[in-house]
Short mmCIF file of C-alpha atoms and ligand atoms in Angstrom, two decimals:
data_model
loop_
_atom_site.label_atom_id
_atom_site.label_comp_id
_atom_site.label_asym_id
_atom_site.label_seq_id
_atom_site.Cartn_x
_atom_site.Cartn_y
_atom_site.Cartn_z
CA MET A 875 15.69 -52.80 59.29
CA VAL A 876 15.13 -50.01 56.77
CA PHE A 877 18.59 -50.59 55.43
CA THR A 878 18.02 -54.33 54.86
CA ASP A 879 14.57 -53.72 53.22
CA ASN A 880 16.09 -51.31 50.68
CA TRP A 881 18.91 -53.65 50.05
CA ARG A 882 16.46 -56.48 49.31
CA LYS A 883 14.47 -54.23 46.91
CA PHE A 884 17.69 -53.31 45.17
CA GLY A 885 18.64 -56.97 44.89
CA ARG A 886 15.26 -57.80 43.27
CA MET A 887 15.65 -54.92 40.80
CA LYS A 888 19.11 -56.18 39.84
CA CYS A 889 17.62 -59.57 39.29
CA TRP A 890 14.95 -58.12 36.96
CA LEU A 891 17.47 -56.05 35.10
CA PHE A 892 19.64 -59.07 34.62
CA THR A 893 16.67 -61.11 33.28
CA ILE A 894 15.66 -58.32 30.84
CA CYS A 895 19.24 -58.01 29.55
CA LEU A 896 19.44 -61.75 29.11
CA ALA A 897 16.14 -61.78 27.21
CA LEU A 898 17.29 -58.93 24.95
CA LEU A 899 20.55 -60.72 24.25
CA PHE A 900 18.65 -63.86 23.46
CA ILE A 901 16.29 -62.04 21.08
CA PHE A 902 19.24 -60.36 19.36
CA LEU A 903 21.14 -63.64 18.93
CA PHE A 904 18.03 -65.42 17.70
CA SER A 905 17.20 -62.77 15.03
CA TRP A 906 20.80 -62.59 13.88
CA HIS A 907 20.91 -66.34 13.47
CA ALA A 908 17.58 -66.40 11.61
CA LEU A 909 18.77 -63.63 9.27
CA ARG A 910 22.01 -65.41 8.51
CA ASN A 911 20.17 -68.64 7.93
CA SER A 912 17.73 -67.09 5.48
CA GLU A 913 20.60 -65.54 3.50
CA CYS A 914 22.39 -68.86 3.37
CA HIS A 915 19.16 -70.53 2.44
CA SER A 916 18.54 -68.27 -0.55
CA ARG A 917 22.15 -68.65 -1.61
CA ALA A 918 21.80 -72.39 -1.27
CA MET A 919 18.60 -72.38 -3.30
CA PHE A 920 20.46 -70.57 -6.05
CA SER A 921 23.31 -73.05 -6.12
CA CYS A 922 20.90 -75.96 -5.69
CA LYS A 923 18.96 -74.80 -8.73
CA ALA A 924 22.16 -74.62 -10.68
CA LEU A 925 23.37 -78.04 -9.51
CA SER A 926 20.15 -80.01 -9.47
CA THR A 927 20.06 -82.62 -12.20
CA ASN A 928 16.24 -82.57 -12.04
CA ASN A 929 16.13 -79.00 -13.24
CA THR A 930 15.39 -79.49 -16.93
CA GLU A 931 15.44 -75.77 -17.68
CA TYR A 932 18.99 -75.53 -16.43
CA LEU A 933 20.03 -78.70 -18.26
CA ASP A 934 18.63 -77.24 -21.49
CA GLN A 935 20.81 -74.20 -20.97
CA CYS A 936 23.80 -76.49 -20.43
CA LYS A 937 23.08 -78.29 -23.67
CA GLU A 938 22.98 -74.95 -25.44
CA VAL A 939 26.32 -73.99 -23.98
CA LYS A 940 27.82 -77.22 -25.25
CA LEU A 941 26.35 -76.66 -28.72
CA GLN A 942 28.07 -73.31 -28.94
CA ARG A 943 31.38 -74.81 -30.13
CA LYS A 944 32.11 -73.19 -33.45
CA LEU A 945 35.14 -73.02 -35.70
CA TYR A 946 36.23 -69.76 -37.23
CA ASN A 947 39.38 -67.74 -37.81
CA LYS A 948 40.84 -66.09 -34.75
CA PRO A 949 40.50 -62.30 -34.69
CA GLU A 950 43.96 -60.80 -35.31
CA THR A 951 44.74 -58.10 -32.78
CA LEU A 952 47.42 -56.56 -34.99
CA LYS A 953 45.58 -56.97 -38.30
CA PRO A 954 42.32 -54.98 -38.35
CA PRO A 955 39.92 -56.33 -40.98
CA ARG A 956 39.50 -52.87 -42.59
CA THR A 957 42.02 -50.05 -42.61
CA ASP A 958 40.31 -47.91 -45.25
CA VAL A 959 37.36 -46.84 -43.09
CA LEU A 960 36.62 -45.79 -39.53
CA MET A 961 35.40 -48.88 -37.66
CA MET A 962 34.82 -47.30 -34.25
CA THR A 963 33.56 -43.90 -33.08
CA PRO A 964 35.45 -41.97 -30.36
CA TRP A 965 32.67 -43.08 -27.96
CA LEU A 966 33.41 -46.71 -28.84
CA ALA A 967 30.36 -47.48 -30.94
CA PRO A 968 31.18 -49.87 -33.81
CA ILE A 969 30.57 -48.64 -37.36
CA VAL A 970 29.31 -51.59 -39.37
CA TRP A 971 31.17 -52.13 -42.65
CA ASP A 972 31.41 -55.24 -44.76
CA GLY A 973 34.25 -57.47 -43.57
CA THR A 974 34.20 -56.25 -39.96
CA PHE A 975 31.84 -58.83 -38.43
CA ASN A 976 31.25 -62.57 -38.41
CA ILE A 977 27.55 -63.09 -39.03
CA ASP A 978 27.63 -66.72 -37.79
CA ILE A 979 28.81 -65.66 -34.35
CA LEU A 980 26.22 -62.89 -34.24
CA ASN A 981 23.39 -65.13 -35.44
CA ASP A 982 24.21 -67.67 -32.72
CA GLN A 983 24.04 -64.97 -30.06
CA PHE A 984 20.76 -63.51 -31.30
CA HIS A 985 19.15 -66.93 -31.85
CA GLN A 986 20.03 -67.91 -28.28
CA ARG A 987 18.16 -64.85 -27.09
CA GLY A 988 15.22 -65.58 -29.44
CA VAL A 989 15.24 -61.96 -30.53
CA ARG A 990 12.16 -60.49 -32.25
CA ILE A 991 12.55 -57.61 -34.68
CA GLY A 992 9.97 -55.09 -35.89
CA LEU A 993 10.52 -53.33 -39.22
CA THR A 994 8.44 -50.13 -39.42
CA VAL A 995 7.67 -48.48 -42.71
CA PHE A 996 5.22 -45.80 -43.87
CA ALA A 997 3.27 -46.07 -47.12
CA ILE A 998 1.00 -43.02 -47.13
CA LYS A 999 -0.97 -41.98 -50.21
CA LYS A 1000 0.79 -42.89 -53.45
CA TYR A 1001 3.81 -44.34 -51.66
CA THR A 1002 1.90 -47.65 -51.41
CA VAL A 1003 3.41 -48.42 -54.85
CA PHE A 1004 6.73 -49.16 -53.14
CA ILE A 1005 5.49 -51.66 -50.58
CA LYS A 1006 5.42 -54.82 -52.71
CA THR A 1007 9.08 -54.62 -53.75
CA PHE A 1008 10.01 -53.51 -50.24
CA LEU A 1009 8.41 -56.56 -48.60
CA GLU A 1010 9.46 -59.07 -51.26
CA THR A 1011 13.11 -58.03 -51.07
CA ALA A 1012 12.96 -57.90 -47.26
CA GLU A 1013 11.87 -61.54 -47.29
CA LYS A 1014 15.05 -62.36 -49.20
CA PHE A 1015 17.58 -60.26 -47.29
CA PHE A 1016 16.25 -58.79 -44.03
CA MET A 1017 16.96 -60.73 -40.82
CA VAL A 1018 16.58 -64.09 -42.57
CA GLY A 1019 16.02 -66.87 -40.02
CA HIS A 1020 14.86 -64.50 -37.27
CA LYS A 1021 11.41 -63.53 -36.01
CA VAL A 1022 10.23 -60.46 -37.89
CA ASN A 1023 7.08 -58.33 -37.75
CA TYR A 1024 6.55 -55.89 -40.60
CA TYR A 1025 4.61 -52.87 -39.37
CA VAL A 1026 3.18 -51.01 -42.36
CA PHE A 1027 1.60 -47.65 -41.48
CA THR A 1028 -0.82 -46.64 -44.20
CA ASP A 1029 -3.98 -44.68 -45.00
CA ARG A 1030 -4.72 -47.10 -47.89
CA ALA A 1031 -4.84 -50.55 -46.28
CA SER A 1032 -6.59 -52.03 -49.32
CA GLU A 1033 -3.51 -51.29 -51.45
CA ILE A 1034 -1.15 -53.32 -49.26
CA PRO A 1035 -0.50 -56.64 -51.05
CA ASN A 1036 -0.83 -59.87 -49.14
CA ILE A 1037 2.51 -61.47 -49.94
CA THR A 1038 3.60 -64.92 -48.74
CA LEU A 1039 5.93 -64.66 -45.77
CA SER A 1040 8.44 -67.17 -44.42
CA GLU A 1041 7.82 -68.89 -41.08
CA GLY A 1042 8.16 -66.65 -38.03
CA ARG A 1043 7.36 -63.53 -40.03
CA ARG A 1044 4.16 -61.49 -39.85
CA LEU A 1045 2.68 -58.50 -41.66
CA VAL A 1046 0.80 -55.99 -39.49
CA VAL A 1047 -1.06 -53.21 -41.31
CA LEU A 1048 -1.63 -50.15 -39.13
CA ASP A 1049 -4.36 -47.78 -40.25
CA VAL A 1050 -3.29 -44.16 -39.80
CA PRO A 1051 -4.59 -40.89 -41.23
CA GLY A 1052 -2.82 -39.20 -44.13
CA CYS A 1053 -1.61 -35.59 -43.87
CA LYS A 1054 -2.33 -32.53 -45.98
CA ARG A 1055 1.29 -31.45 -46.29
CA TRP A 1056 3.96 -33.94 -47.40
CA GLN A 1057 6.41 -32.54 -44.86
CA ASP A 1058 3.98 -33.67 -42.18
CA VAL A 1059 3.88 -37.19 -43.65
CA THR A 1060 7.59 -37.67 -43.03
CA MET A 1061 7.72 -35.74 -39.75
CA ARG A 1062 4.63 -37.38 -38.22
CA ARG A 1063 6.45 -40.70 -38.45
CA MET A 1064 8.17 -39.76 -35.19
CA GLU A 1065 4.85 -39.24 -33.41
CA MET A 1066 3.30 -42.44 -34.74
CA ILE A 1067 6.30 -44.66 -33.99
CA HIS A 1068 6.38 -43.10 -30.52
CA ASN A 1069 2.69 -43.89 -29.87
CA TYR A 1070 2.79 -47.41 -31.27
CA SER A 1071 6.00 -48.21 -29.35
CA ARG A 1072 4.11 -47.76 -26.11
CA GLU A 1073 0.86 -49.37 -27.23
CA LEU A 1074 2.00 -52.24 -29.42
CA PHE A 1075 5.68 -52.69 -30.26
CA ILE A 1076 6.85 -53.04 -26.66
CA ASN A 1077 4.58 -56.11 -26.29
CA GLU A 1078 5.59 -57.75 -29.56
CA VAL A 1079 9.26 -57.14 -30.41
CA ASP A 1080 12.65 -56.48 -28.82
CA TYR A 1081 14.18 -54.25 -31.52
CA LEU A 1082 12.74 -51.79 -34.02
CA VAL A 1083 14.24 -50.89 -37.38
CA CYS A 1084 12.58 -47.77 -38.84
CA VAL A 1085 13.15 -47.09 -42.54
CA ASP A 1086 11.90 -45.34 -45.69
CA VAL A 1087 9.64 -47.32 -48.02
CA ASP A 1088 11.05 -46.09 -51.36
CA MET A 1089 13.79 -48.69 -51.02
CA ARG A 1090 14.63 -52.27 -51.87
CA PHE A 1091 16.83 -54.78 -50.09
CA ASN A 1092 19.64 -55.89 -52.37
CA ASP A 1093 21.98 -57.82 -50.07
CA HIS A 1094 22.20 -59.18 -46.53
CA VAL A 1095 20.91 -56.99 -43.69
CA GLY A 1096 21.05 -58.93 -40.44
CA VAL A 1097 21.47 -58.76 -36.70
CA GLU A 1098 24.84 -56.99 -37.07
CA ILE A 1099 22.82 -53.76 -37.20
CA LEU A 1100 21.08 -54.34 -33.85
CA SER A 1101 22.13 -52.44 -30.76
CA ASP A 1102 20.47 -50.26 -28.09
CA VAL A 1103 20.18 -47.29 -30.44
CA PHE A 1104 21.56 -47.02 -33.96
CA GLY A 1105 21.62 -44.72 -36.97
CA ALA A 1106 23.09 -44.91 -40.48
CA LEU A 1107 25.61 -42.70 -42.27
CA HIS A 1108 23.92 -40.77 -45.09
CA PRO A 1109 25.45 -41.95 -48.40
CA GLY A 1110 25.95 -38.36 -49.57
CA PHE A 1111 28.03 -37.18 -46.62
CA PHE A 1112 30.28 -39.91 -45.24
CA GLY A 1113 33.39 -38.18 -46.63
CA ALA A 1114 32.19 -34.62 -45.92
CA SER A 1115 33.42 -32.00 -43.46
CA ARG A 1116 31.33 -30.52 -40.63
CA GLN A 1117 30.72 -27.37 -42.66
CA GLU A 1118 29.37 -29.44 -45.54
CA PHE A 1119 26.85 -31.32 -43.40
CA THR A 1120 23.37 -30.00 -44.19
CA TYR A 1121 22.36 -29.68 -40.53
CA GLU A 1122 19.75 -27.10 -39.56
CA ARG A 1123 21.81 -23.97 -38.84
CA ARG A 1124 19.16 -21.48 -37.68
CA SER A 1125 19.36 -21.07 -33.94
CA ARG A 1126 15.58 -20.57 -33.67
CA SER A 1127 15.06 -24.23 -34.55
CA GLN A 1128 15.35 -27.02 -31.99
CA ALA A 1129 17.36 -28.94 -34.59
CA CYS A 1130 20.09 -26.30 -34.84
CA ILE A 1131 23.69 -27.57 -34.83
CA PRO A 1132 26.44 -24.93 -35.12
CA THR A 1133 29.29 -25.46 -37.61
CA ASP A 1134 31.83 -26.36 -34.91
CA GLU A 1135 29.74 -29.33 -33.70
CA GLY A 1136 28.70 -32.66 -35.18
CA ASP A 1137 30.12 -36.15 -35.62
CA PHE A 1138 28.43 -37.55 -38.73
CA TYR A 1139 25.51 -36.74 -41.00
CA TYR A 1140 22.93 -39.43 -40.32
CA ALA A 1141 20.24 -40.49 -42.82
CA GLY A 1142 16.66 -39.70 -41.78
CA GLY A 1143 15.40 -42.87 -43.40
CA TYR A 1144 17.15 -45.35 -41.11
CA PHE A 1145 17.27 -45.61 -37.34
CA GLY A 1146 16.39 -48.11 -34.67
CA GLY A 1147 17.22 -49.84 -31.43
CA ILE A 1148 15.50 -51.54 -28.53
CA VAL A 1149 11.86 -50.42 -28.28
CA GLU A 1150 12.56 -48.30 -25.15
CA GLU A 1151 15.30 -46.35 -26.92
CA VAL A 1152 13.23 -45.83 -30.08
CA TYR A 1153 10.41 -44.63 -27.84
CA LYS A 1154 12.76 -42.04 -26.28
CA LEU A 1155 14.24 -40.99 -29.63
CA THR A 1156 10.88 -40.54 -31.38
CA CYS A 1157 9.41 -38.78 -28.32
CA HIS A 1158 12.27 -36.29 -28.29
CA CYS A 1159 12.17 -35.64 -32.05
CA HIS A 1160 8.38 -35.31 -32.10
CA GLN A 1161 8.46 -32.78 -29.25
CA ALA A 1162 11.21 -30.80 -30.97
CA ILE A 1163 9.16 -30.75 -34.20
CA MET A 1164 6.14 -29.48 -32.24
CA ILE A 1165 8.14 -26.71 -30.55
CA ASP A 1166 9.45 -25.63 -33.97
CA LYS A 1167 5.86 -25.59 -35.26
CA GLU A 1168 4.80 -23.28 -32.41
CA ASN A 1169 7.73 -21.02 -33.28
CA ASN A 1170 6.79 -21.01 -36.98
CA ILE A 1171 9.95 -22.67 -38.14
CA GLU A 1172 10.48 -26.00 -39.93
CA ALA A 1173 13.91 -27.62 -39.94
CA ILE A 1174 15.62 -27.69 -43.33
CA TRP A 1175 15.50 -31.49 -43.74
CA HIS A 1176 12.51 -32.06 -41.46
CA ASP A 1177 12.73 -35.19 -39.29
CA GLU A 1178 16.26 -35.87 -40.59
CA SER A 1179 17.48 -32.57 -39.07
CA HIS A 1180 15.94 -33.45 -35.72
CA LEU A 1181 17.37 -36.97 -35.81
CA ASN A 1182 20.84 -35.50 -36.40
CA LYS A 1183 20.41 -33.21 -33.41
CA TYR A 1184 19.24 -36.11 -31.25
CA PHE A 1185 22.23 -38.28 -32.20
CA LEU A 1186 24.65 -35.45 -31.47
CA TYR A 1187 23.56 -35.37 -27.82
CA HIS A 1188 22.46 -39.00 -27.41
CA LYS A 1189 25.27 -40.88 -29.11
CA PRO A 1190 24.17 -43.99 -30.98
CA THR A 1191 25.61 -47.27 -29.68
CA ARG A 1192 26.13 -48.56 -33.24
CA ILE A 1193 26.36 -46.85 -36.62
CA LEU A 1194 25.62 -48.41 -39.97
CA SER A 1195 27.87 -47.62 -42.90
CA PRO A 1196 26.20 -46.27 -46.07
CA GLU A 1197 26.05 -49.88 -47.33
CA TYR A 1198 22.80 -49.97 -45.38
CA ILE A 1199 21.13 -47.01 -47.11
CA TRP A 1200 22.56 -46.49 -50.57
CA MET A 1201 21.39 -44.47 -53.58
CA ASP A 1202 22.68 -45.25 -57.04
CA ASP A 1203 23.18 -41.50 -57.69
CA TYR A 1204 26.25 -41.74 -55.48
CA GLY A 1205 28.09 -44.17 -57.79
CA SER A 1206 30.34 -46.93 -56.49
CA PRO A 1207 33.05 -45.66 -54.13
CA ALA A 1208 35.73 -48.22 -53.15
CA ALA A 1209 34.80 -48.12 -49.45
CA VAL A 1210 31.26 -49.31 -50.16
CA LYS A 1211 31.72 -52.96 -51.06
CA ARG A 1212 28.10 -54.03 -50.80
CA LYS A 1213 24.90 -52.10 -51.43
CA ARG A 1214 22.51 -53.75 -49.04
CA PHE A 1215 19.48 -51.43 -49.15
CA ILE A 1216 19.05 -49.16 -52.16
CA GLY A 1217 16.76 -46.26 -53.01
CA VAL A 1218 14.19 -46.99 -55.71
CA PRO A 1219 14.18 -44.13 -58.24
CA LYS A 1220 10.86 -42.30 -58.10
CA ASP A 1221 8.99 -40.14 -60.52
CA ASN A 1222 8.48 -37.18 -58.20
CA ALA A 1223 5.90 -35.56 -60.50
CA GLN A 1224 3.80 -38.73 -60.33
CA ILE A 1225 4.26 -39.74 -56.75
CA ARG A 1226 4.56 -36.58 -54.72
CA PHE A 1227 2.01 -33.98 -53.67
CA LYS A 1228 1.96 -30.45 -52.31
C1 LIG B 135 6.35 -34.79 -51.59
O1 LIG B 135 5.36 -34.64 -52.19
C2 LIG B 135 6.48 -35.95 -50.72
S1 LIG B 135 5.29 -37.07 -50.49
C3 LIG B 135 7.57 -36.26 -49.99
C4 LIG B 135 7.41 -37.42 -49.22
C5 LIG B 135 6.18 -37.98 -49.39
C6 LIG B 135 5.70 -39.18 -48.74
C7 LIG B 135 6.54 -39.87 -47.89
C8 LIG B 135 4.39 -39.71 -49.01
O2 LIG B 135 3.58 -39.17 -49.74
N1 LIG B 135 4.05 -40.89 -48.40
C9 LIG B 135 4.88 -41.54 -47.58
O3 LIG B 135 4.53 -42.63 -47.08
N2 LIG B 135 6.13 -41.02 -47.29
C10 LIG B 135 6.98 -41.73 -46.34
O4 LIG B 135 8.04 -40.90 -45.89
C11 LIG B 135 7.65 -42.94 -47.02
O5 LIG B 135 7.88 -43.95 -46.08
C12 LIG B 135 8.95 -42.33 -47.48
O6 LIG B 135 9.93 -43.31 -47.75
C13 LIG B 135 9.29 -41.44 -46.32
C14 LIG B 135 10.27 -40.31 -46.61
O7 LIG B 135 9.91 -39.63 -47.80
P1 LIG B 135 10.83 -39.76 -49.11
O8 LIG B 135 11.27 -41.19 -49.22
O9 LIG B 135 10.10 -39.22 -50.28
O10 LIG B 135 12.05 -38.86 -48.72
P2 LIG B 135 13.48 -38.89 -49.48
O11 LIG B 135 13.25 -38.48 -50.89
O12 LIG B 135 14.31 -37.92 -48.69
O13 LIG B 135 14.00 -40.29 -49.39
MN1 LIG B 136 13.19 -42.12 -49.23
#
């Protein structure tokens, strides 16, 4: 009797166990199927979106792709367009020289992306005298056909002329305080560009181009300069040796670069990139300037020294030849075929201050 009772209990338990296992298996199979289905579904949605003829957004893209057909000379693998200059850094960043790019191809690419460009410039104290020529020549040569915001930082807003701008272009005057020392005027540019990148530029433009104001545009400057982060070769040093570069050499300064290091000597009055990269660059340089200040040292060429240090350890993704920041004092070397952006001679006694 006892034996048969136990045996019955055992039989019932087996039955339960079997039911539980079956239920678990069922749950497992059901979830697996549901998971697979949802994956397929999202994949299907993706391909449906791409295939649907009702999707006007996608059709617009298709039209654009068709419009891309363009006729131009084939690039010649064995015939580089320039053999007299370096066209590529060892870290594979292009160096932009006349004759090395096809602006039509580039314009197509940047127009497709609807790229917006901010040009920052500082006109503090008497340097407002440069702004009219700067803006007027920029209208002729800078990023023609693209969306451009001019950001003029000044402590004399009333002296900024209201010039007529082409469609898609806007002048934004940013009121900022002046500085007692002129060195601070140039160095504080890093801090101000840094602050405005976060507060304003990031919401309004894709790229920033940050330049000196004592300049005029003299020839085409277009989207060929745009890349994640770029600098320009200083016109006085593109043929110079490392020893000749006027880097900061004192080890106490954050900008110090020893004589056995360095790629190029970059101009302080020309850098840029996507807003995020300019934000990082200006943040780094501003902090380095502040540390130097605490240590009672000022780099030999101010912000330019710090920019050179930054570019040594954060390699630019594109470099502009000196065509993009020329000074007539440097004559007309054969390598420089076009002078796109030229320094305006200034009467230092008149314009500068202590
Ligand atoms: C000495 O008295 C000064 S004042 C040196 C620079 C000064 C200065 C510079 C200024 O009074 N107001 C001003 O707006 N700046 C900005 O800093 C302006 O955008 C200028 O292009 C930039 C760099 O100064 P800079 O053009 O005189 O520097 P260099 O001669 O190296 O190009
Ligand atoms: Mn200048």
